[in-house]
Amino acid sequence: MRTNHVRAISSMRRRAATALFLGAAATGSANLASSQTIAPEFAGCYSFVNLGTPLGVPANLGGICFDPSDTNAILIGGAANGGAGAVYRVPVTRNASGNIVAFAGPGVNAFSTPNIDGGLTFGPGGVLFFSQYSQNDVGQIKPGSTGPDRIVDLDALGFTSSVGAFAFVPEGFPGEGRFKVAPYNSGIWHDATVTPDGAGTFDIVRNPAVAISIGGGPEGIVFVGAGNPNFSVPSALVSEYSGGRVVAYELNANGDPIVSTRRVLMTGLSGAEGGARDPVTGDFLFSTFGGGNRVIVVNGFNLDCRANFNFDCAIDFFDYLDFVEAFAADQPEGDFDGSGVVDFFDYLEFVQEFSDCGS
């Protein structure tokens, strides 16, 4: 077992009462959605809320994402996999802590996205990317447009069929900016880049060196930074439609999953589809294609704050104590800025990040 996992477990034991409370919350949430369950490894810190089916969004649900200009609404694919597929803007209600707890009204048709599947995200230049099943295409919608401005044929580029899931690696993660594509049928994780085509949309360039078998019928990809509870290194969550699970992988230096690190976050799902991170709280949301056509919010994630030094359920004084211990002992974990040397700059950076996102 790695040292950082030992540190996390030690801290969790000190916080046993909190873990028991949150574990009860997870069980209560599970009662809302029958057999859906947070895996034991994560249940002490994570719970989930079933938002139900968004009104006005036709079944089946496809991808899900947030518009950077409006964090109080979710964009959700409706009539997925069919010619009438479209993205709907659905307003949400947040509690005092900022967590999404309900839909605030019916969805409004915002974009025409025929045959939309699990992939839906904003990319460079504010272009909205969406996957098309079973054509194995990627649609692109420029700012100001309400329908596809360009369709890219992934078959012609050598990608396996048919997408399926995709995501851009966020800033600050290994492989940042790269385009990751995971087709549903093949379960092969691909790596690519996008380059401007001169018309406001983008060419997609596949990296033939990366073809990683993850299986499970992937339909959603989101990225989780170090500092989230029980995540000591940058990782990816994958919604497995066929497997009925959400799983986690640690990332290599290119932002690709290390298959041997696979862990199960959530089980008992039906139709796990597209995923997104809430830009306000860091919560993980995913839709379901069938399976009640619901949206589920997994609470407990943070905004990828590394000041959660012990990777437990909260960013608090225990993190400070654990960092100071590592810093004083000149341990590798005390090299907070990654310079290769444990010095006062590490202390300053930790304190700054702790101040920015600590509770």
CSV table of C-alpha atoms in Angstrom, one decimal:
chain,number,residue,atom,x,y,z
A,1,MET,CA,0.0,0.0,0.0
A,2,ARG,CA,1.3,3.4,-0.9
A,3,THR,CA,2.3,5.9,1.8
A,4,ASN,CA,-0.3,8.4,0.8
A,5,HIS,CA,-3.1,5.8,1.1
A,6,VAL,CA,-1.8,4.9,4.6
A,7,ARG,CA,-1.9,8.6,5.5
A,8,ALA,CA,-5.5,8.9,4.2
A,9,ILE,CA,-6.6,5.8,6.2
A,10,SER,CA,-5.0,7.1,9.4
A,11,SER,CA,-6.7,10.4,9.0
A,12,MET,CA,-10.1,8.7,8.3
A,13,ARG,CA,-9.8,6.8,11.5
A,14,ARG,CA,-9.3,10.0,13.4
A,15,ARG,CA,-12.5,11.2,11.8
A,16,ALA,CA,-14.5,8.1,12.4
A,17,ALA,CA,-17.6,9.9,13.5
A,18,THR,CA,-17.7,12.0,10.4
A,19,ALA,CA,-17.2,9.0,8.2
A,20,LEU,CA,-20.0,7.1,9.9
A,21,PHE,CA,-22.4,10.1,9.4
A,22,LEU,CA,-21.5,10.4,5.7
A,23,GLY,CA,-21.8,6.7,5.2
A,24,ALA,CA,-25.3,6.9,6.6
A,25,ALA,CA,-26.0,9.7,4.1
A,26,ALA,CA,-24.8,7.5,1.3
A,27,THR,CA,-27.2,4.7,2.4
A,28,GLY,CA,-30.1,7.1,2.6
A,29,SER,CA,-29.4,8.4,-0.9
A,30,ALA,CA,-29.2,4.8,-2.2
A,31,ASN,CA,-32.7,4.2,-0.9
A,32,LEU,CA,-33.8,6.9,-3.5
A,33,ALA,CA,-32.5,4.8,-6.3
A,34,SER,CA,-32.9,1.1,-5.4
A,35,SER,CA,-29.7,-0.8,-5.8
A,36,GLN,CA,-27.3,2.0,-6.7
A,37,THR,CA,-24.5,2.1,-4.2
A,38,ILE,CA,-21.2,3.9,-3.5
A,39,ALA,CA,-18.5,1.3,-3.3
A,40,PRO,CA,-17.2,0.7,0.3
A,41,GLU,CA,-13.8,2.2,-0.5
A,42,PHE,CA,-15.5,5.5,-1.1
A,43,ALA,CA,-18.6,5.4,1.0
A,44,GLY,CA,-17.1,7.1,4.0
A,45,CYS,CA,-16.8,10.4,2.0
A,46,TYR,CA,-19.2,10.3,-0.9
A,47,SER,CA,-23.0,10.2,-1.2
A,48,PHE,CA,-25.4,10.8,-4.0
A,49,VAL,CA,-28.6,12.5,-4.9
A,50,ASN,CA,-31.0,11.3,-7.6
A,51,LEU,CA,-32.4,14.4,-9.3
A,52,GLY,CA,-34.9,12.3,-11.3
A,53,THR,CA,-35.9,12.9,-14.9
A,54,PRO,CA,-35.7,16.5,-16.2
A,55,LEU,CA,-39.0,17.7,-17.4
A,56,GLY,CA,-39.2,18.6,-21.1
A,57,VAL,CA,-36.2,16.5,-22.1
A,58,PRO,CA,-37.3,13.5,-24.2
A,59,ALA,CA,-35.9,10.0,-23.5
A,60,ASN,CA,-33.3,8.7,-23.8
A,61,LEU,CA,-30.8,11.0,-22.1
A,62,GLY,CA,-27.4,11.5,-23.6
A,63,GLY,CA,-24.4,13.6,-22.6
A,64,ILE,CA,-24.3,16.2,-19.9
A,65,CYS,CA,-22.2,19.3,-19.4
A,66,PHE,CA,-22.2,22.9,-18.0
A,67,ASP,CA,-22.1,26.0,-20.1
A,68,PRO,CA,-19.3,28.2,-18.7
A,69,SER,CA,-21.5,31.2,-19.0
A,70,ASP,CA,-24.3,29.8,-16.8
A,71,THR,CA,-23.5,27.5,-13.9
A,72,ASN,CA,-27.1,27.4,-12.7
A,73,ALA,CA,-28.2,25.3,-15.7
A,74,ILE,CA,-27.2,21.9,-17.0
A,75,LEU,CA,-27.0,21.1,-20.7
A,76,ILE,CA,-28.4,17.6,-21.3
A,77,GLY,CA,-28.8,15.5,-24.5
A,78,GLY,CA,-32.3,14.3,-25.2
A,79,ALA,CA,-33.7,11.8,-27.7
A,80,ALA,CA,-30.2,10.4,-27.7
A,81,ASN,CA,-29.0,8.1,-30.5
A,82,GLY,CA,-31.9,9.3,-32.8
A,83,GLY,CA,-32.2,11.8,-35.6
A,84,ALA,CA,-34.3,14.2,-33.3
A,85,GLY,CA,-31.5,14.3,-30.8
A,86,ALA,CA,-31.0,17.8,-29.2
A,87,VAL,CA,-29.4,19.4,-26.2
A,88,TYR,CA,-31.7,21.0,-23.6
A,89,ARG,CA,-30.8,23.7,-21.1
A,90,VAL,CA,-32.3,22.7,-17.7
A,91,PRO,CA,-32.2,25.2,-14.8
A,92,VAL,CA,-31.1,23.8,-11.4
A,93,THR,CA,-31.6,24.7,-7.7
A,94,ARG,CA,-28.6,24.8,-5.4
A,95,ASN,CA,-28.6,24.6,-1.6
A,96,ALA,CA,-26.7,27.0,0.7
A,97,SER,CA,-23.5,25.1,0.1
A,98,GLY,CA,-23.8,25.4,-3.6
A,99,ASN,CA,-24.7,21.8,-4.3
A,100,ILE,CA,-27.3,21.0,-6.9
A,101,VAL,CA,-30.4,19.5,-5.2
A,102,ALA,CA,-33.2,19.7,-7.8
A,103,PHE,CA,-34.2,20.8,-11.2
A,104,ALA,CA,-35.7,24.4,-11.2
A,105,GLY,CA,-37.9,24.0,-14.3
A,106,PRO,CA,-38.3,22.2,-17.6
A,107,GLY,CA,-35.6,21.9,-20.2
A,108,VAL,CA,-35.5,24.2,-23.2
A,109,ASN,CA,-34.2,23.1,-26.6
A,110,ALA,CA,-30.9,24.8,-27.1
A,111,PHE,CA,-29.0,22.9,-29.8
A,112,SER,CA,-29.8,20.5,-32.5
A,113,THR,CA,-27.5,17.5,-32.0
A,114,PRO,CA,-28.8,14.5,-34.1
A,115,ASN,CA,-27.8,11.1,-32.8
A,116,ILE,CA,-26.1,12.6,-29.7
A,117,ASP,CA,-24.6,10.0,-27.4
A,118,GLY,CA,-22.6,10.3,-24.2
A,119,GLY,CA,-20.0,12.8,-25.3
A,120,LEU,CA,-20.9,16.5,-24.7
A,121,THR,CA,-18.4,19.1,-23.8
A,122,PHE,CA,-17.1,22.6,-24.6
A,123,GLY,CA,-13.7,22.7,-26.2
A,124,PRO,CA,-11.3,25.3,-27.5
A,125,GLY,CA,-12.9,28.6,-28.7
A,126,GLY,CA,-16.1,27.8,-26.9
A,127,VAL,CA,-17.0,25.2,-29.5
A,128,LEU,CA,-19.5,22.6,-28.3
A,129,PHE,CA,-18.5,19.1,-29.2
A,130,PHE,CA,-20.9,16.2,-29.2
A,131,SER,CA,-20.6,12.5,-30.1
A,132,GLN,CA,-22.9,10.8,-32.6
A,133,TYR,CA,-23.9,7.1,-32.3
A,134,SER,CA,-23.7,4.9,-34.3
A,135,GLN,CA,-22.1,7.0,-37.0
A,136,ASN,CA,-18.9,7.3,-35.0
A,137,ASP,CA,-18.8,11.0,-35.7
A,138,VAL,CA,-18.0,14.1,-33.6
A,139,GLY,CA,-20.2,17.2,-34.2
A,140,GLN,CA,-19.0,20.7,-33.5
A,141,ILE,CA,-21.2,23.8,-32.8
A,142,LYS,CA,-19.6,27.2,-32.9
A,143,PRO,CA,-20.6,30.0,-30.5
A,144,GLY,CA,-23.8,31.6,-31.8
A,145,SER,CA,-24.9,28.5,-33.8
A,146,THR,CA,-27.7,26.2,-32.7
A,147,GLY,CA,-26.8,23.2,-34.8
A,148,PRO,CA,-23.7,21.4,-36.2
A,149,ASP,CA,-21.2,23.6,-38.1
A,150,ARG,CA,-18.9,20.6,-38.8
A,151,ILE,CA,-19.1,16.8,-38.5
A,152,VAL,CA,-15.9,14.8,-38.2
A,153,ASP,CA,-15.9,11.2,-39.3
A,154,LEU,CA,-13.8,9.2,-36.8
A,155,ASP,CA,-13.8,6.0,-38.9
A,156,ALA,CA,-11.8,7.9,-41.5
A,157,LEU,CA,-9.3,8.8,-38.9
A,158,GLY,CA,-8.7,5.3,-37.6
A,159,PHE,CA,-10.7,5.5,-34.4
A,160,THR,CA,-12.5,2.4,-33.3
A,161,SER,CA,-16.3,2.5,-33.4
A,162,SER,CA,-18.5,3.9,-32.2
A,163,VAL,CA,-18.1,6.9,-29.9
A,164,GLY,CA,-19.3,7.0,-27.1
A,165,ALA,CA,-17.5,9.0,-24.6
A,166,PHE,CA,-14.9,11.8,-25.0
A,167,ALA,CA,-13.4,14.6,-23.0
A,168,PHE,CA,-10.7,17.3,-23.1
A,169,VAL,CA,-8.1,16.9,-20.4
A,170,PRO,CA,-8.4,20.0,-18.1
A,171,GLU,CA,-5.7,22.5,-17.4
A,172,GLY,CA,-3.3,21.4,-14.7
A,173,PHE,CA,-3.7,17.6,-15.4
A,174,PRO,CA,-1.1,15.5,-17.2
A,175,GLY,CA,-1.8,15.7,-20.9
A,176,GLU,CA,-3.8,18.9,-20.5
A,177,GLY,CA,-5.6,20.0,-23.6
A,178,ARG,CA,-5.5,16.6,-25.3
A,179,PHE,CA,-8.7,15.0,-26.6
A,180,LYS,CA,-9.6,11.6,-25.2
A,181,VAL,CA,-12.1,9.4,-27.1
A,182,ALA,CA,-13.5,6.1,-25.8
A,183,PRO,CA,-16.0,4.4,-28.1
A,184,TYR,CA,-18.8,2.4,-26.6
A,185,ASN,CA,-18.6,-0.7,-28.8
A,186,SER,CA,-14.8,-1.2,-28.7
A,187,GLY,CA,-14.0,0.0,-25.2
A,188,ILE,CA,-10.7,1.3,-26.5
A,189,TRP,CA,-9.4,4.6,-25.1
A,190,HIS,CA,-7.8,6.8,-27.8
A,191,ASP,CA,-5.6,9.9,-27.5
A,192,ALA,CA,-5.9,12.8,-30.0
A,193,THR,CA,-5.3,16.5,-30.4
A,194,VAL,CA,-7.5,19.2,-32.0
A,195,THR,CA,-6.2,21.9,-34.3
A,196,PRO,CA,-8.0,24.9,-35.7
A,197,ASP,CA,-9.3,24.4,-39.3
A,198,GLY,CA,-9.5,28.1,-40.1
A,199,ALA,CA,-13.3,28.1,-40.1
A,200,GLY,CA,-13.9,28.3,-36.3
A,201,THR,CA,-14.1,24.6,-35.9
A,202,PHE,CA,-11.3,21.9,-35.4
A,203,ASP,CA,-9.5,19.1,-37.1
A,204,ILE,CA,-9.1,16.0,-34.9
A,205,VAL,CA,-5.7,14.2,-35.1
A,206,ARG,CA,-5.5,10.7,-33.7
A,207,ASN,CA,-2.4,9.6,-31.9
A,208,PRO,CA,-1.9,6.0,-33.2
A,209,ALA,CA,0.5,5.2,-30.3
A,210,VAL,CA,-2.4,5.1,-27.8
A,211,ALA,CA,-5.1,2.4,-27.9
A,212,ILE,CA,-5.9,1.2,-24.3
A,213,SER,CA,-8.6,-1.4,-23.7
A,214,ILE,CA,-10.8,-0.4,-20.8
A,215,GLY,CA,-14.0,-2.2,-21.8
A,216,GLY,CA,-17.3,-1.6,-20.0
A,217,GLY,CA,-19.0,0.3,-22.8
A,218,PRO,CA,-17.7,3.7,-21.9
A,219,GLU,CA,-20.2,6.6,-22.2
A,220,GLY,CA,-18.7,9.3,-20.0
A,221,ILE,CA,-15.3,10.6,-18.9
A,222,VAL,CA,-14.5,13.2,-16.3
A,223,PHE,CA,-11.2,14.1,-14.6
A,224,VAL,CA,-10.6,14.2,-10.9
A,225,GLY,CA,-7.5,16.0,-9.4
A,226,ALA,CA,-5.3,14.9,-6.5
A,227,GLY,CA,-6.8,16.1,-3.2
A,228,ASN,CA,-10.3,14.8,-3.7
A,229,PRO,CA,-11.2,12.2,-1.0
A,230,ASN,CA,-9.4,9.0,-1.7
A,231,PHE,CA,-7.7,10.4,-4.8
A,232,SER,CA,-4.0,10.9,-4.2
A,233,VAL,CA,-3.1,11.4,-7.9
A,234,PRO,CA,-4.8,12.9,-11.0
A,235,SER,CA,-7.5,10.4,-12.1
A,236,ALA,CA,-10.3,9.8,-14.6
A,237,LEU,CA,-13.8,8.6,-13.9
A,238,VAL,CA,-15.5,6.5,-16.6
A,239,SER,CA,-19.2,5.8,-16.8
A,240,GLU,CA,-19.6,2.2,-17.9
A,241,TYR,CA,-22.9,1.7,-19.6
A,242,SER,CA,-22.5,-2.0,-20.2
A,243,GLY,CA,-20.9,-2.6,-16.7
A,244,GLY,CA,-23.5,-0.6,-14.8
A,245,ARG,CA,-20.7,1.1,-12.9
A,246,VAL,CA,-18.6,4.2,-12.5
A,247,VAL,CA,-14.9,3.4,-12.2
A,248,ALA,CA,-11.8,5.3,-11.5
A,249,TYR,CA,-8.3,5.1,-13.1
A,250,GLU,CA,-5.1,6.9,-12.2
A,251,LEU,CA,-3.6,8.7,-15.1
A,252,ASN,CA,-0.2,8.4,-16.7
A,253,ALA,CA,1.9,11.4,-17.9
A,254,ASN,CA,-0.1,11.7,-21.1
A,255,GLY,CA,-3.5,11.8,-19.3
A,256,ASP,CA,-4.4,8.2,-20.2
A,257,PRO,CA,-5.7,5.6,-17.8
A,258,ILE,CA,-3.4,3.1,-16.1
A,259,VAL,CA,-5.5,0.0,-16.4
A,260,SER,CA,-4.0,-1.8,-13.3
A,261,THR,CA,-5.2,1.0,-11.0
A,262,ARG,CA,-9.0,0.6,-11.8
A,263,ARG,CA,-11.2,1.0,-8.8
A,264,VAL,CA,-15.0,0.9,-8.6
A,265,LEU,CA,-16.7,4.1,-7.3
A,266,MET,CA,-20.4,3.2,-7.9
A,267,THR,CA,-22.4,0.1,-8.8
A,268,GLY,CA,-25.9,-1.0,-9.5
A,269,LEU,CA,-26.5,1.5,-12.3
A,270,SER,CA,-28.6,1.1,-15.4
A,271,GLY,CA,-27.6,3.0,-18.5
A,272,ALA,CA,-24.7,5.1,-17.0
A,273,GLU,CA,-24.1,7.8,-19.6
A,274,GLY,CA,-22.3,11.1,-19.9
A,275,GLY,CA,-20.6,12.8,-17.0
A,276,ALA,CA,-19.6,16.3,-15.9
A,277,ARG,CA,-18.0,18.1,-12.9
A,278,ASP,CA,-20.0,20.9,-11.3
A,279,PRO,CA,-17.8,24.0,-11.7
A,280,VAL,CA,-19.2,25.5,-8.5
A,281,THR,CA,-18.7,22.6,-6.1
A,282,GLY,CA,-16.7,19.9,-7.9
A,283,ASP,CA,-19.5,17.4,-7.6
A,284,PHE,CA,-19.7,14.6,-10.2
A,285,LEU,CA,-22.9,14.4,-12.3
A,286,PHE,CA,-24.0,11.8,-14.8
A,287,SER,CA,-27.0,11.0,-16.8
A,288,THR,CA,-28.6,7.6,-17.6
A,289,PHE,CA,-29.7,6.4,-21.0
A,290,GLY,CA,-32.7,4.5,-20.0
A,291,GLY,CA,-32.5,3.3,-16.4
A,292,GLY,CA,-35.2,5.9,-15.6
A,293,ASN,CA,-33.5,8.6,-17.7
A,294,ARG,CA,-32.3,10.3,-14.5
A,295,VAL,CA,-29.5,12.7,-13.5
A,296,ILE,CA,-27.5,11.6,-10.5
A,297,VAL,CA,-25.2,13.9,-8.5
A,298,VAL,CA,-22.3,12.4,-6.5
A,299,ASN,CA,-21.4,14.7,-3.6
A,300,GLY,CA,-18.1,14.7,-1.7
A,301,PHE,CA,-15.7,15.8,-4.5
A,302,ASN,CA,-13.9,19.1,-4.2
A,303,LEU,CA,-12.6,21.5,-6.7
A,304,ASP,CA,-9.4,19.4,-7.0
A,305,CYS,CA,-7.7,21.2,-4.1
A,306,ARG,CA,-4.4,19.7,-3.2
A,307,ALA,CA,-4.6,21.2,0.3
A,308,ASN,CA,-6.7,18.1,1.1
A,309,PHE,CA,-3.3,16.6,1.9
A,310,ASN,CA,-4.6,13.4,3.6
A,311,PHE,CA,-7.3,12.8,0.9
A,312,ASP,CA,-10.0,12.4,3.5
A,313,CYS,CA,-13.6,13.8,3.6
A,314,ALA,CA,-12.7,17.4,4.4
A,315,ILE,CA,-10.1,20.1,3.9
A,316,ASP,CA,-9.3,21.1,7.5
A,317,PHE,CA,-6.7,21.4,10.2
A,318,PHE,CA,-5.8,17.7,10.0
A,319,ASP,CA,-4.4,18.4,6.5
A,320,TYR,CA,-2.3,21.2,7.9
A,321,LEU,CA,-0.9,18.9,10.7
A,322,ASP,CA,-0.2,16.1,8.2
A,323,PHE,CA,1.6,18.4,5.8
A,324,VAL,CA,3.7,20.0,8.6
A,325,GLU,CA,4.7,16.5,9.8
A,326,ALA,CA,5.8,15.5,6.2
A,327,PHE,CA,7.5,18.9,5.7
A,328,ALA,CA,9.4,18.7,9.0
A,329,ALA,CA,10.6,15.2,8.3
A,330,ASP,CA,11.8,16.1,4.9
A,331,GLN,CA,9.5,13.5,3.3
A,332,PRO,CA,8.9,13.4,-0.4
A,333,GLU,CA,5.2,14.4,0.2
A,334,GLY,CA,6.5,17.6,1.7
A,335,ASP,CA,7.7,18.7,-1.7
A,336,PHE,CA,4.4,20.4,-2.3
A,337,ASP,CA,5.5,22.5,-5.3
A,338,GLY,CA,7.2,19.6,-7.1
A,339,SER,CA,10.6,21.3,-7.2
A,340,GLY,CA,12.5,18.2,-6.0
A,341,VAL,CA,13.5,19.9,-2.8
A,342,VAL,CA,11.5,20.2,0.5
A,343,ASP,CA,11.9,23.9,1.5
A,344,PHE,CA,10.1,26.9,2.7
A,345,PHE,CA,8.5,27.5,-0.7
A,346,ASP,CA,6.6,24.2,-0.3
A,347,TYR,CA,5.2,25.6,3.0
A,348,LEU,CA,4.2,28.8,1.4
A,349,GLU,CA,2.4,27.1,-1.5
A,350,PHE,CA,0.6,24.8,0.8
A,351,VAL,CA,-0.6,27.6,3.1
A,352,GLN,CA,-1.8,29.6,0.1
A,353,GLU,CA,-3.8,26.7,-1.3
A,354,PHE,CA,-5.1,25.8,2.1
A,355,SER,CA,-6.3,29.4,2.5
A,356,ASP,CA,-7.9,29.4,-0.9
A,357,CYS,CA,-9.9,26.3,-0.6
A,358,GLY,CA,-9.8,25.1,3.0
A,359,SER,CA,-12.8,24.9,5.2
